Amino acid sequence: MDVTVLLEQVKSGKIAPEAAAEKLRLLSGEDLGYALLDHQRQLRTGAGEVVYCAGKSPEQAAEIFEKLAAAGGNVLGTRAPPEHFEKISVKTPGAVFHKQAGLVSLIQNPPKPLARPVAVCSGGTADLPVAEEAALTAEFYGARVLRLYDAGIAGLHRLVGRLPELREAGAVIAVAGMEGALPSVLAGLVEAPVIALPTSVGYGTGLGGYAALLTMLNSCAPGIAAVNIDNGFGAGFLAARILTI
Amino acid sequence: MDVTVLLEQVKSGKIAPEAAAEKLRLLSGEDLGYALLDHQRQLRTGAGEVVYCAGKSPEQAAEIFEKLAAAGGNVLGTRAPPEHFEKISVKTPGAVFHKQAGLVSLIQNPPKPLARPVAVCSGGTADLPVAEEAALTAEFYGARVLRLYDAGIAGLHRLVGRLPELREAGAVIAVAGMEGALPSVLAGLVEAPVIALPTSVGYGTGLGGYAALLTMLNSCAPGIAAVNIDNGFGAGFLAARILTI
Amino acid sequence: MDVTVLLEQVKSGKIAPEAAAEKLRLLSGEDLGYALLDHQRQLRTGAGEVVYCAGKSPEQAAEIFEKLAAAGGNVLGTRAPPEHFEKISVKTPGAVFHKQAGLVSLIQNPPKPLARPVAVCSGGTADLPVAEEAALTAEFYGARVLRLYDAGIAGLHRLVGRLPELREAGAVIAVAGMEGALPSVLAGLVEAPVIALPTSVGYGTGLGGYAALLTMLNSCAPGIAAVNIDNGFGAGFLAARILTI
Amino acid sequence: MDVTVLLEQVKSGKIAPEAAAEKLRLLSGEDLGYALLDHQRQLRTGAGEVVYCAGKSPEQAAEIFEKLAAAGGNVLGTRAPPEHFEKISVKTPGAVFHKQAGLVSLIQNPPKPLARPVAVCSGGTADLPVAEEAALTAEFYGARVLRLYDAGIAGLHRLVGRLPELREAGAVIAVAGMEGALPSVLAGLVEAPVIALPTSVGYGTGLGGYAALLTMLNSCAPGIAAVNIDNGFGAGFLAARILTI
Amino acid sequence: MDVTVLLEQVKSGKIAPEAAAEKLRLLSGEDLGYALLDHQRQLRTGAGEVVYCAGKSPEQAAEIFEKLAAAGGNVLGTRAPPEHFEKISVKTPGAVFHKQAGLVSLIQNPPKPLARPVAVCSGGTADLPVAEEAALTAEFYGARVLRLYDAGIAGLHRLVGRLPELREAGAVIAVAGMEGALPSVLAGLVEAPVIALPTSVGYGTGLGGYAALLTMLNSCAPGIAAVNIDNGFGAGFLAARILTI
Amino acid sequence: MDVTVLLEQVKSGKIAPEAAAEKLRLLSGEDLGYALLDHQRQLRTGAGEVVYCAGKSPEQAAEIFEKLAAAGGNVLGTRAPPEHFEKISVKTPGAVFHKQAGLVSLIQNPPKPLARPVAVCSGGTADLPVAEEAALTAEFYGARVLRLYDAGIAGLHRLVGRLPELREAGAVIAVAGMEGALPSVLAGLVEAPVIALPTSVGYGTGLGGYAALLTMLNSCAPGIAAVNIDNGFGAGFLAARILTI
Amino acid sequence: MDVTVLLEQVKSGKIAPEAAAEKLRLLSGEDLGYALLDHQRQLRTGAGEVVYCAGKSPEQAAEIFEKLAAAGGNVLGTRAPPEHFEKISVKTPGAVFHKQAGLVSLIQNPPKPLARPVAVCSGGTADLPVAEEAALTAEFYGARVLRLYDAGIAGLHRLVGRLPELREAGAVIAVAGMEGALPSVLAGLVEAPVIALPTSVGYGTGLGGYAALLTMLNSCAPGIAAVNIDNGFGAGFLAARILTI
Amino acid sequence: MDVTVLLEQVKSGKIAPEAAAEKLRLLSGEDLGYALLDHQRQLRTGAGEVVYCAGKSPEQAAEIFEKLAAAGGNVLGTRAPPEHFEKISVKTPGAVFHKQAGLVSLIQNPPKPLARPVAVCSGGTADLPVAEEAALTAEFYGARVLRLYDAGIAGLHRLVGRLPELREAGAVIAVAGMEGALPSVLAGLVEAPVIALPTSVGYGTGLGGYAALLTMLNSCAPGIAAVNIDNGFGAGFLAARILTI
C-alpha cells in the first residue's frame, strides 16, 4: 500500500479522507482477542508467515496457523511440540511436522529458488535439532541447503575434503555449543558471510550456550555475526535474506 | 492511630501510660504463629489487603485470606495456584479465581473508581499471564483498564490505530519479554508515565527476563521506570497509586 | 500536525500530494550533520528540550543548545562537565550551570507549577550529585521540590519528624547507593508512588549500583519502580510526568 | 591429644617413635570407603557431629549417622529428606526428624545451656524452613531461641513491640529473601552482632537469593556479616559459637 | 531516652504533649544541610561516632568530624585520603592519621578494654591496608589485637607455631584476596567465630574480590560469616561487638 | 596456490617432493619476530590487508603497515591512535587518517564498486566513532555508504522520510548503545539483512554495551545478527562481504 | 598417513594425483549421516576412542560405539545413562558399565601401564561420581590410581597420614565443590602438577561449581590448572597425558 | 626436616621435647613484620623463590628479594614495574630485568636442564607480555623454550610448518585473548598436555579475558587445563613441574 498513491486518490476524490484513515487502520489486522493478525506482512517482507508456538496453547497455535493458511501463503510454526502439531494438523491437514527441529511447515506456493546454496555446519550430534531448525527454515524460504554435520573444531581435517562444496555456498551457518570455535574456523576458510549460531549444548562453564556465544562475538576472523543461542530460525531466515538481496 | 491524640489522652488521664504502651503493641496485630496480621494496614495505605501465596501451603493461605476477609475489606491473593484457590474458596466462598493470572480476589466494598484509565500493552501471547496480573490488580484498586495485547515492537503499525484510546490513559503498563523494547516505543508516543514490566518470556540470552529489564532501564526515552521481572502485581498496584494522587 | 486535517487539505486541493509528503518529511527536522533537531517535540510532549552532553564535544553541545534555545522554549543540558557549560554560556548567555548535578538550564518560559510537590530523599552525602540532578530536573518541569538528604536506612528515626511534609508529596524519589533499602522504607510510610533511583555509590559487592538496583526491584513493599543507576534526570522527569497527568 | 604430652612420652620411653607415628595416623579416623570418620573432632571443637545428607544416599547417611552416634555424642543430620530420616531412624531409633527444616537430631548428652538467647527474625512465611534450620541448629548447640517470624521490612512497626525481648539476645539471625533489608534494620535497633542469612525466596531479579545477599553485604549499618544463601545451619552454628566464647 | 518515662512525664503534666513531640523531633538531630547529625547514637549503640569520608569533600568531612568531636566522644573517620586528614587536623588537632588504613581517629575517652583479644590474620602483604583497617577499628572500640600477617594458605605451616596465641582470641578476622581460603583453614583450627574479610587483591578471575568472597561463603567449615569486600571497618566493628556481648 | 596443480607438478617431476613441502612452508609467510605476515591472504579472501593496532607499539604497527603496503594492495589500520598514524605516515606517506574512527587507510588499487549501497544508521552523536569505523570499513572494501545518524528509537518518525533511500541498501548496519532497540525497528522496515552493532555508549546498567547487545540478540524481528560491542570494523567488513557474494 | 610418503608415491607414479586427493578425502572417515567417524584418530593421538553420550539417543550411541569397537581398539563412553548402556551392551557385549561415573568402557588391548600413579583426592561424598569419572578415565589410559576420598579442607589432618603415598603420584587430581580449596592445599604439599577439578556440588552462592572454579583459578599456590566443572573425563585424560610424555 | 628422625632424637635424649617444639616453630621462618620468610620452601619444593611484587612497595619488594637472595638460591620477582627493579638492583646487583614480562630474575645456581622443551604459542602481538612471562618463568625453572608467536586461529596454516618442532615439546602453553580458541587447535595437533593461558587482550564482550577462559574450559578437545587470566607465571611454573616429574 503506497502512501503517495493513497494521497493521489484522496486528491482525485476517489477516496474520502475518512475512508483513507479507515484503510490505514484496517492494515493493522483483524483482532482475535489474543493476537492481531497481519495479513499484509507477507507482501511487505516477501516472506511466509511465522507462528512462534512456545507460550501459546495448542489450540491458540492451531487457530492462528489456520487463519494465516487461509490467506493462501506459506506458513511456518516454530518451537512446536508434538501436541501443537496434532491440533494444527486437524485444522490444516497439509501441514508437515519436522519433529527433531520442532517445526511445522505448510507450503502452498513453492518459494522462488535462491541462486546459491546455504551451508549449515555443525559441531556435534547434540547440536542437530538447532542445526535442522536453521536448515529447514532456509529451505522454507527457498534456499538449497548443504548439510555438514559433526565438523567441529576437534575434527578440522574433516572439513578439508568438503571445502569445494562449502565454497559454493552464498552464506554459511556455523552451529556450535561448548567452546563455539567453529565459526572462526569457517570464516578463515570461506569468503561467504558466516552466521554464528550458538547452542545451549554443554555443561559446567558452558553457561547454557553463553560461552559459545562469547567465543563467536570475540572471533579474530572477520566476516561473522551471531544470532541468539538456539535461534535456528533466526539463522536460517537471515541466510535466506542474504541470498535474496 | 494518631500519636498526638494518644499523648493528649495520656495527659488527660483517659489512658494510663501502661495501657498506651499496650495499645501500640496491639497495633502490630494478632499472632497466628506464622504470620502477624496487620488489620490497620488498609487504613494506613488506603489499599485492600494482599496475600502473597507462593511459599505458603494452601491451608496457610486460606487461613490468612479468611482472617483478612473477616475485617470487611477487599482481599487479593497473588501467585495462587489452583490448589490454593480450592482451599480459599471453602473458607471464603465469595472469592473469585483468575486462573491465567494466578489471582484470587474478594471484593466486599467496590473500590472508588479512578479518574483515568490504565493502559496495559503487551508484546506477545506468552506475556498474557503477567499482563493480566497487572490489569486485574489495577482493576482491584479501582482502575478502568484498556487492554492492548500483541502490540510488540515488530508490529509498531498496530499501535497507530489505537493511539487515541492509548492517550487517554493516566498510566501505561508496557509488558514485554525477549528484547523488551515496547516501553521505549510507548514513551515516545504518550505523555503518561510508562511502567515497564519485563517478563521471563524468551530463551537463550534472554536470561529469564534480564535482557528485557536491561533494555527498559537503558531506554533513551524518558518517562519510564521498571518493576521486577514478572511482577504484574507491582505494576498494577503502582499504576493505581499514580492515578490516586 | 493532524493527519486528518492534512488529508482534508489534500482533498480540497489546498495542498498538493507531493507537498503533503514534503511536509511530513520536514517534520523530521533540520539536519546539522550530526544531529537531526526536532522542534516539534516540545509541542508533542509538553516538555522542554533536553541535550544529553556526554559523548558530545563542548562545541557540538553548545551548537545544539543554541539551536534549541532559538526556538523559544526551555532547554536542559544533562551530564555537562564545566567545559561544556563554558562553550554553551558563550552562545547562550542566559544558561545557568548547576555544577554538582552537571546540569545546564535555560528557562525562557517559566513552566506551569505542578499541583503537589516532589520529595527527593537521599541516603548519604555521596549521593547528592544524583539527588540534585533529580531535584533540579523536577523543578525544570515545574515541580516544587522537598529535599530530604541523609535519610538513609541507618537513620530511620530521622524520617519520623519529617513525615507530615513527606506525605504531602505527589511523588517520592528515593535515592540510594550501597544496599539501596531506602525506597522500601519510604513505600511503607507514604501513599505516593515511589521512584527508586539507585546510585553507583559504594564499593566491593556494590557492583557500581547494581546491588542497590536489585534491592529496589525485589522490594516487598509495592508502589515502587526503578530507573537506571545514576539516572537522576530520568527520575526527575518521571516524577514531573506523574504530577502532570 | 596434646603433642607435647606425646613428645614427653616418647622421651620417657613410654611410647616408641613408630607407635607415636601410628597414633597420629589413627587420629585421622577409620575408613568406611566413602567417608573417613573423625571421632576426635567433637573433642577438638566442642561441638556435636554433623552429617551433611545432600548428595549422600539414604543408606550412606544412615551408616555414617549410626557410627557417629555410637561414639556417644550428639549428632545432627542436615539437608535430610524424609527418605533419609527413614533409613536413619531404623539404625538410630532415638533420632528426631524436623521435617520443615530438613534436620535429623540425636541428643545423647544435653548441651550446656548458653548464657543469652539467640533471636531468629524472618521476613516471610516462605523463609520459615531456612529460619527453622537456623533456630533448631542453635538449640542443638545449647542456645535458647527467640523466634520472631514475619517481621519483614514492610512491617517495621511489628518489631517495635518486641524490641525489649530482642535486645536480650546475644546474637540475632536475620533471615530474608527478596530484597533482604531486614539485617540492616535490625542492626540499627540492637547492639548484638547480626548474622545475615539470605534465602532463595523470590523471583525475577531475586537471582535465587543473590539480591538479598548483596543487600546484606552492602548494608550501611555496621555489625553485620553474612552466611551463604539458605545456609540455616551455618547461621545457627555461628550464633552458638558467638555465645560460647 | 525512655518512652515509658516520657509517657509518665506527660501524664504527670511535667511535659506538655506538644513538647513531648518536639523532644522526639529534636532526637533526630541538627540539620547541617547535607548531613543530619545524630548525637544520640553513641548512647544508643555504645559505640564511638563514625564518618565515612569517601564521597565527601575534605571540607565536609572536617566539619562533620569537628561537630561530632565537640560532643565529647570518640570519633573515627574511614576511607580518608591524606587531603581529608589535613582539613580534619586543622579543626580537630587531636585527630591521628593511620595512613595505610585510611583511618582518622580521635580518642577522647579511652574505650573500656574488652575481655579477650581479636586476632587479625592476613594472607599477603597486599592485603595489609584492609587488615590494618580492621585491626585499628577493633582497637578503636577497645579490643586488644593480635596481628598475624602473611599467613596465607600457601604457608599453612606458618600458622602452627602461633596456634596457642590464636586460640586465645575471642574473634578471628581472616583477611584474604585471590582465592580466599584462609577463613576455612582458620575455622578448622580455632573455636572462636571467624569473620571472613575478602579483599580486592588479585587479578584476572579474581573479579575484584568476588572470587575470595564466594570461597568464604561456600566454606565447608562452619563458624564463618563474611563482610563486604575490603570492608575492614565492618569486620573490626563486628569483632568488637561480638566481644562486647 | 592449488594443491592439485602442485601434485601434478610433483608427478611430472617439475617439483621435487621436498621442494613441494618447502613451498607449503613458505606460504606461512616471512617471520618478523613478532608477526608472521601473510601476503597470500588477500588473494585467498579477495580483501585488503588489515592491521589491528591496539596492543602494538607505534613502531611495530608502522613496520607491519609498510611491509603489507610494499605488496601493492590496500591496507587498513584499525584502532589506531594518532601516535600510531604519525609513525605510519613517515614510512607510508600515502596513508590517510580518519581520526574519529581511529582508522588508517591506504588505497593503492581502488576496490571494485559493489552493486548496492550499505546503510549505516546510528542512534546518537556518541555512537559516531563506531558508526564511522563501520562506514569507512565498508567503503574501504568498495561499498557506497548511506549515512543515517541520530535515528534512534526515540525519533522513529525521523526514519520515515528516509525510507526510500534506506530500502535501496543491500545491507543495513544498525549502530546503537544504551537500549539498543534500533536494529529491531529497522528489521521491521527493510528487507535487507540487518547487522546489529552494539556500542559501549551508556552508563549504569548499560554494562558497557552488554544491555544493547542482549536487546539485539533477543529481537523479535528476524533478519538480524550481531557483532561484538564497538566492533565497527567487523560490521563494515561483513556488510561488504554480503554484497560481494 | 605421512604426507611426505604420499608425495614420494605421487612422484614415482605409484599413485595418481587424483587418487592422492581421494585418499586424503577418505581420511576424513565414513559418513553415518549424523557422525563422521575417525578411525585414524587413535593412531594420531595414541589414545582409545571416546563417545560423548549426552545429547545422543541410546541407539545413536550404541551404533557409534559398535563401529569404533569394530576397529579393534579400546572405547570409552562418557556421560552415559543406564539406558544408553543397555543398548550398547546388546551390540557390544564386552562393554562394562561404571554406573556411578556414567562411563561405559571396552578394553580390547590393555593400555601400556604408566610409570607413576595418579592420585585422585576428593572433598566429600557428593563429589564421588565426578571423582570416579576422573579415576576410571585415568585407568582406561593405563594409569594406576590412588583414591583419597573425603579429604576436604575441613579435614586437613586426614591428609597427613597419606602424604607418603600421595607424593609418589606423578599427577594429582583435586576434586572439590563448594569452596574448592583442596587444590591449593595439595599444591602446597606435593611437587607433582595438580589438576583442579571443580564440581557442581553445593548450593546458594556455589553457582553450580563456579565458586569452586574461581577459587582454583585464583590459587596462591602455583602448579595448578583447572578443567571444566564436572569434567572428570578431561581431568583423567590430562593426567594420563602428563604421565605419558 | 623428617618428623620420624626428630622423634628418634627425642627418644634418644639428643633433643629435649621443648627444643623439638621450638625447632618446629623456627621452621615457620623469621618475621620481617610484613612478611614471614620461608627459607625451607625451596628445599621442600625444589623450586627457586618467588616474590609477587604487585601490592608491595618498591622498598618492601627489594628487602624481601635481598633476604631470599642471601639464602643462596635463585629468586624470581613477578609483576614488577621498573621502579621495583630499580630498588631491587641496588640491593641485589646481579638481578636481571625482563621489562616486557615484568619479571626480575636472579640466577645463582643454574637450574637442572629439563629433558624436553616447553612450547609457548601465542595468538597475537598484544599477548606477548603474558607469553614472555610464561616463557621466561619456564626457563627460570630449567626448561628450554620454543616460542611460536602470532599463531592464532585466524592463521592455522602458519602452524603447519612448525608442527615437527612443536611435537617435540613435553608441554605446550597456548596463550590467547579474544576468542581463545588456540588451545583447542593445539590439543588436536599434539600429544603433550596443553596449558591454556587466557589473556585480558580484547574489548567489548571479551570481558577482560573471561570469554577466552570460557572457550578454553569448554574445549571439545581433551588434554587441556587452564590457569588464571594473564597468569603467565603460573603457566610457566606448571609446565616446568610437568617436565620435572
mmCIF file of C-alpha atoms in Angstrom, chain C residues 23-205:
data_model
loop_
_atom_site.group_PDB
_atom_site.id
_atom_site.type_symbol
_atom_site.label_atom_id
_atom_site.label_comp_id
_atom_site.label_asym_id
_atom_site.label_seq_id
_atom_site.Cartn_x
_atom_site.Cartn_y
_atom_site.Cartn_z
ATOM 1 C CA LYS C 23 5.537 18.475 4.889
ATOM 2 C CA LEU C 24 5.795 15.174 6.664
ATOM 3 C CA ARG C 25 9.442 14.955 5.720
ATOM 4 C CA LEU C 26 10.091 18.442 7.166
ATOM 5 C CA LEU C 27 8.587 17.343 10.447
ATOM 6 C CA SER C 28 11.602 15.181 10.953
ATOM 7 C CA GLY C 29 13.692 18.291 11.414
ATOM 8 C CA GLU C 30 16.658 20.066 10.020
ATOM 9 C CA ASP C 31 19.910 18.239 9.526
ATOM 10 C CA LEU C 32 23.000 19.554 11.302
ATOM 11 C CA GLY C 33 25.075 16.660 10.034
ATOM 12 C CA TYR C 34 25.440 15.035 13.410
ATOM 13 C CA ALA C 35 22.040 15.634 14.967
ATOM 14 C CA LEU C 36 18.604 15.931 13.466
ATOM 15 C CA LEU C 37 16.831 18.512 15.549
ATOM 16 C CA ASP C 38 13.219 18.078 16.441
ATOM 17 C CA HIS C 39 11.483 21.381 17.091
ATOM 18 C CA GLN C 40 8.073 19.753 17.196
ATOM 19 C CA ARG C 41 8.914 17.546 20.138
ATOM 20 C CA GLN C 42 8.112 20.117 22.809
ATOM 21 C CA LEU C 43 4.640 20.574 21.378
ATOM 22 C CA ARG C 44 4.123 16.838 21.256
ATOM 23 C CA THR C 45 5.292 16.021 24.758
ATOM 24 C CA GLY C 46 4.648 19.304 26.582
ATOM 25 C CA ALA C 47 8.201 19.237 27.875
ATOM 26 C CA GLY C 48 11.295 21.394 27.433
ATOM 27 C CA GLU C 49 14.119 20.225 25.203
ATOM 28 C CA VAL C 50 16.940 18.123 26.559
ATOM 29 C CA VAL C 51 20.554 17.793 25.366
ATOM 30 C CA TYR C 52 22.487 14.761 26.655
ATOM 31 C CA CYS C 53 26.019 16.221 26.705
ATOM 32 C CA ALA C 54 28.092 13.124 27.481
ATOM 33 C CA GLY C 55 29.767 11.886 24.312
ATOM 34 C CA LYS C 56 29.362 15.223 22.558
ATOM 35 C CA SER C 57 32.198 17.720 22.217
ATOM 36 C CA PRO C 58 31.692 21.072 24.021
ATOM 37 C CA GLU C 59 31.255 22.687 20.599
ATOM 38 C CA GLN C 60 28.609 20.201 19.458
ATOM 39 C CA ALA C 61 26.727 20.584 22.732
ATOM 40 C CA ALA C 62 26.837 24.374 22.518
ATOM 41 C CA GLU C 63 25.619 24.433 18.923
ATOM 42 C CA ILE C 64 22.659 22.144 19.649
ATOM 43 C CA PHE C 65 21.810 24.061 22.824
ATOM 44 C CA GLU C 66 21.775 27.337 20.909
ATOM 45 C CA LYS C 67 19.567 25.997 18.119
ATOM 46 C CA LEU C 68 17.049 24.652 20.611
ATOM 47 C CA ALA C 69 17.093 27.875 22.603
ATOM 48 C CA ALA C 70 16.396 29.837 19.438
ATOM 49 C CA ALA C 71 13.031 28.090 19.218
ATOM 50 C CA GLY C 72 11.981 29.979 22.319
ATOM 51 C CA GLY C 73 11.381 27.144 24.793
ATOM 52 C CA ASN C 74 13.235 25.949 27.849
ATOM 53 C CA VAL C 75 16.386 23.850 27.402
ATOM 54 C CA LEU C 76 18.134 21.466 29.776
ATOM 55 C CA GLY C 77 21.645 20.095 29.247
ATOM 56 C CA THR C 78 22.418 16.908 31.218
ATOM 57 C CA ARG C 79 25.746 15.258 32.161
ATOM 58 C CA ALA C 80 27.501 18.504 31.322
ATOM 59 C CA PRO C 81 31.081 18.994 32.535
ATOM 60 C CA PRO C 82 32.282 22.599 33.185
ATOM 61 C CA GLU C 83 33.996 22.839 29.788
ATOM 62 C CA HIS C 84 30.670 22.182 28.073
ATOM 63 C CA PHE C 85 28.985 24.889 30.105
ATOM 64 C CA GLU C 86 31.735 27.357 29.157
ATOM 65 C CA LYS C 87 31.036 26.899 25.458
ATOM 66 C CA ILE C 88 27.274 26.882 25.986
ATOM 67 C CA SER C 89 27.281 30.101 28.022
ATOM 68 C CA VAL C 90 29.148 31.939 25.263
ATOM 69 C CA LYS C 91 26.442 31.172 22.701
ATOM 70 C CA THR C 92 23.511 31.163 25.133
ATOM 71 C CA PRO C 93 24.296 33.755 27.841
ATOM 72 C CA GLY C 94 21.123 33.067 29.849
ATOM 73 C CA ALA C 95 22.065 29.469 30.590
ATOM 74 C CA VAL C 96 22.657 28.593 34.253
ATOM 75 C CA PHE C 97 25.089 25.949 35.496
ATOM 76 C CA HIS C 98 24.335 23.554 38.373
ATOM 77 C CA LYS C 99 27.811 22.198 38.837
ATOM 78 C CA GLN C 100 27.215 19.452 41.387
ATOM 79 C CA ALA C 101 24.422 17.959 39.287
ATOM 80 C CA GLY C 102 26.131 18.530 35.948
ATOM 81 C CA LEU C 103 23.079 20.339 34.572
ATOM 82 C CA VAL C 104 22.787 23.432 32.379
ATOM 83 C CA SER C 105 19.341 25.002 32.281
ATOM 84 C CA LEU C 106 17.770 27.813 30.338
ATOM 85 C CA ILE C 107 14.321 28.975 31.390
ATOM 86 C CA GLN C 108 12.651 31.228 28.820
ATOM 87 C CA ASN C 109 9.057 30.461 29.801
ATOM 88 C CA PRO C 110 8.582 29.501 33.431
ATOM 89 C CA PRO C 111 6.898 26.104 33.490
ATOM 90 C CA LYS C 112 3.365 25.741 34.799
ATOM 91 C CA PRO C 113 3.639 24.987 38.527
ATOM 92 C CA LEU C 114 2.541 21.440 39.369
ATOM 93 C CA ALA C 115 -0.134 20.943 42.000
ATOM 94 C CA ARG C 116 1.814 18.858 44.529
ATOM 95 C CA PRO C 117 5.494 18.802 45.488
ATOM 96 C CA VAL C 118 8.028 16.112 44.675
ATOM 97 C CA ALA C 119 10.047 14.760 47.610
ATOM 98 C CA VAL C 120 13.665 13.787 46.959
ATOM 99 C CA CYS C 121 15.091 11.627 49.765
ATOM 100 C CA SER C 122 18.698 10.557 49.774
ATOM 101 C CA GLY C 123 20.752 8.098 51.760
ATOM 102 C CA GLY C 124 24.090 9.866 52.122
ATOM 103 C CA THR C 125 26.290 12.790 51.224
ATOM 104 C CA ALA C 126 27.903 10.902 48.373
ATOM 105 C CA ASP C 127 24.524 10.515 46.663
ATOM 106 C CA LEU C 128 23.995 14.287 46.480
ATOM 107 C CA PRO C 129 25.026 14.849 42.845
ATOM 108 C CA VAL C 130 22.484 12.311 41.625
ATOM 109 C CA ALA C 131 19.839 13.519 44.045
ATOM 110 C CA GLU C 132 20.349 17.094 42.890
ATOM 111 C CA GLU C 133 20.127 16.031 39.230
ATOM 112 C CA ALA C 134 16.719 14.558 40.039
ATOM 113 C CA ALA C 135 15.558 17.530 42.109
ATOM 114 C CA LEU C 136 16.639 20.184 39.599
ATOM 115 C CA THR C 137 15.099 18.233 36.710
ATOM 116 C CA ALA C 138 11.779 18.067 38.522
ATOM 117 C CA GLU C 139 11.990 21.824 39.148
ATOM 118 C CA PHE C 140 12.820 22.415 35.467
ATOM 119 C CA TYR C 141 9.468 20.816 34.626
ATOM 120 C CA GLY C 142 7.525 22.886 37.150
ATOM 121 C CA ALA C 143 7.634 20.888 40.356
ATOM 122 C CA ARG C 144 8.222 22.256 43.834
ATOM 123 C CA VAL C 145 10.820 20.002 45.474
ATOM 124 C CA LEU C 146 11.149 18.921 49.097
ATOM 125 C CA ARG C 147 14.750 17.833 49.751
ATOM 126 C CA LEU C 148 15.348 15.244 52.487
ATOM 127 C CA TYR C 149 19.014 14.333 52.310
ATOM 128 C CA ASP C 150 20.949 11.937 54.571
ATOM 129 C CA ALA C 151 17.807 9.975 55.446
ATOM 130 C CA GLY C 152 19.247 6.524 54.872
ATOM 131 C CA ILE C 153 18.048 3.300 56.447
ATOM 132 C CA ALA C 154 20.635 3.531 59.234
ATOM 133 C CA GLY C 155 18.790 6.620 60.410
ATOM 134 C CA LEU C 156 15.140 5.639 60.056
ATOM 135 C CA HIS C 157 14.231 7.712 63.075
ATOM 136 C CA ARG C 158 15.337 10.815 61.208
ATOM 137 C CA LEU C 159 12.448 10.388 58.801
ATOM 138 C CA VAL C 160 9.866 10.432 61.585
ATOM 139 C CA GLY C 161 9.935 14.170 62.212
ATOM 140 C CA ARG C 162 9.574 14.890 58.511
ATOM 141 C CA LEU C 163 6.692 12.541 57.762
ATOM 142 C CA PRO C 164 3.974 15.219 57.573
ATOM 143 C CA GLU C 165 5.923 17.128 54.908
ATOM 144 C CA LEU C 166 6.799 13.921 53.123
ATOM 145 C CA ARG C 167 3.176 12.845 52.916
ATOM 146 C CA GLU C 168 2.225 15.982 51.008
ATOM 147 C CA ALA C 169 4.373 14.959 48.088
ATOM 148 C CA GLY C 170 2.659 13.594 44.979
ATOM 149 C CA ALA C 171 5.712 11.546 44.075
ATOM 150 C CA VAL C 172 8.726 10.482 46.104
ATOM 151 C CA ILE C 173 12.173 9.945 44.619
ATOM 152 C CA ALA C 174 14.258 7.670 46.857
ATOM 153 C CA VAL C 175 17.955 7.967 46.067
ATOM 154 C CA ALA C 176 20.303 5.298 47.453
ATOM 155 C CA GLY C 177 23.548 3.531 46.738
ATOM 156 C CA MET C 178 25.132 0.678 48.703
ATOM 157 C CA GLU C 179 22.286 -1.503 49.968
ATOM 158 C CA GLY C 180 19.516 0.605 48.437
ATOM 159 C CA ALA C 181 16.864 -0.073 51.071
ATOM 160 C CA LEU C 182 15.503 3.462 51.296
ATOM 161 C CA PRO C 183 12.709 3.062 48.682
ATOM 162 C CA SER C 184 11.259 0.079 50.562
ATOM 163 C CA VAL C 185 11.169 2.046 53.784
ATOM 164 C CA LEU C 186 9.532 5.036 52.125
ATOM 165 C CA ALA C 187 6.945 2.919 50.317
ATOM 166 C CA GLY C 188 5.845 1.674 53.728
ATOM 167 C CA LEU C 189 5.475 5.224 55.035
ATOM 168 C CA VAL C 190 3.772 7.129 52.216
ATOM 169 C CA GLU C 191 0.986 6.560 49.728
ATOM 170 C CA ALA C 192 2.522 8.382 46.805
ATOM 171 C CA PRO C 193 4.322 6.411 44.087
ATOM 172 C CA VAL C 194 7.998 5.904 44.916
ATOM 173 C CA ILE C 195 10.593 6.264 42.156
ATOM 174 C CA ALA C 196 13.669 4.265 43.149
ATOM 175 C CA LEU C 197 16.884 5.880 41.957
ATOM 176 C CA PRO C 198 19.955 3.684 42.560
ATOM 177 C CA THR C 199 23.384 5.322 42.587
ATOM 178 C CA SER C 200 26.808 3.895 41.913
ATOM 179 C CA VAL C 201 27.991 4.938 45.376
ATOM 180 C CA GLY C 202 29.625 2.054 47.248
ATOM 181 C CA TYR C 203 32.432 -0.429 46.858
ATOM 182 C CA GLY C 204 33.133 -4.155 46.823
ATOM 183 C CA THR C 205 29.951 -6.054 46.104
#
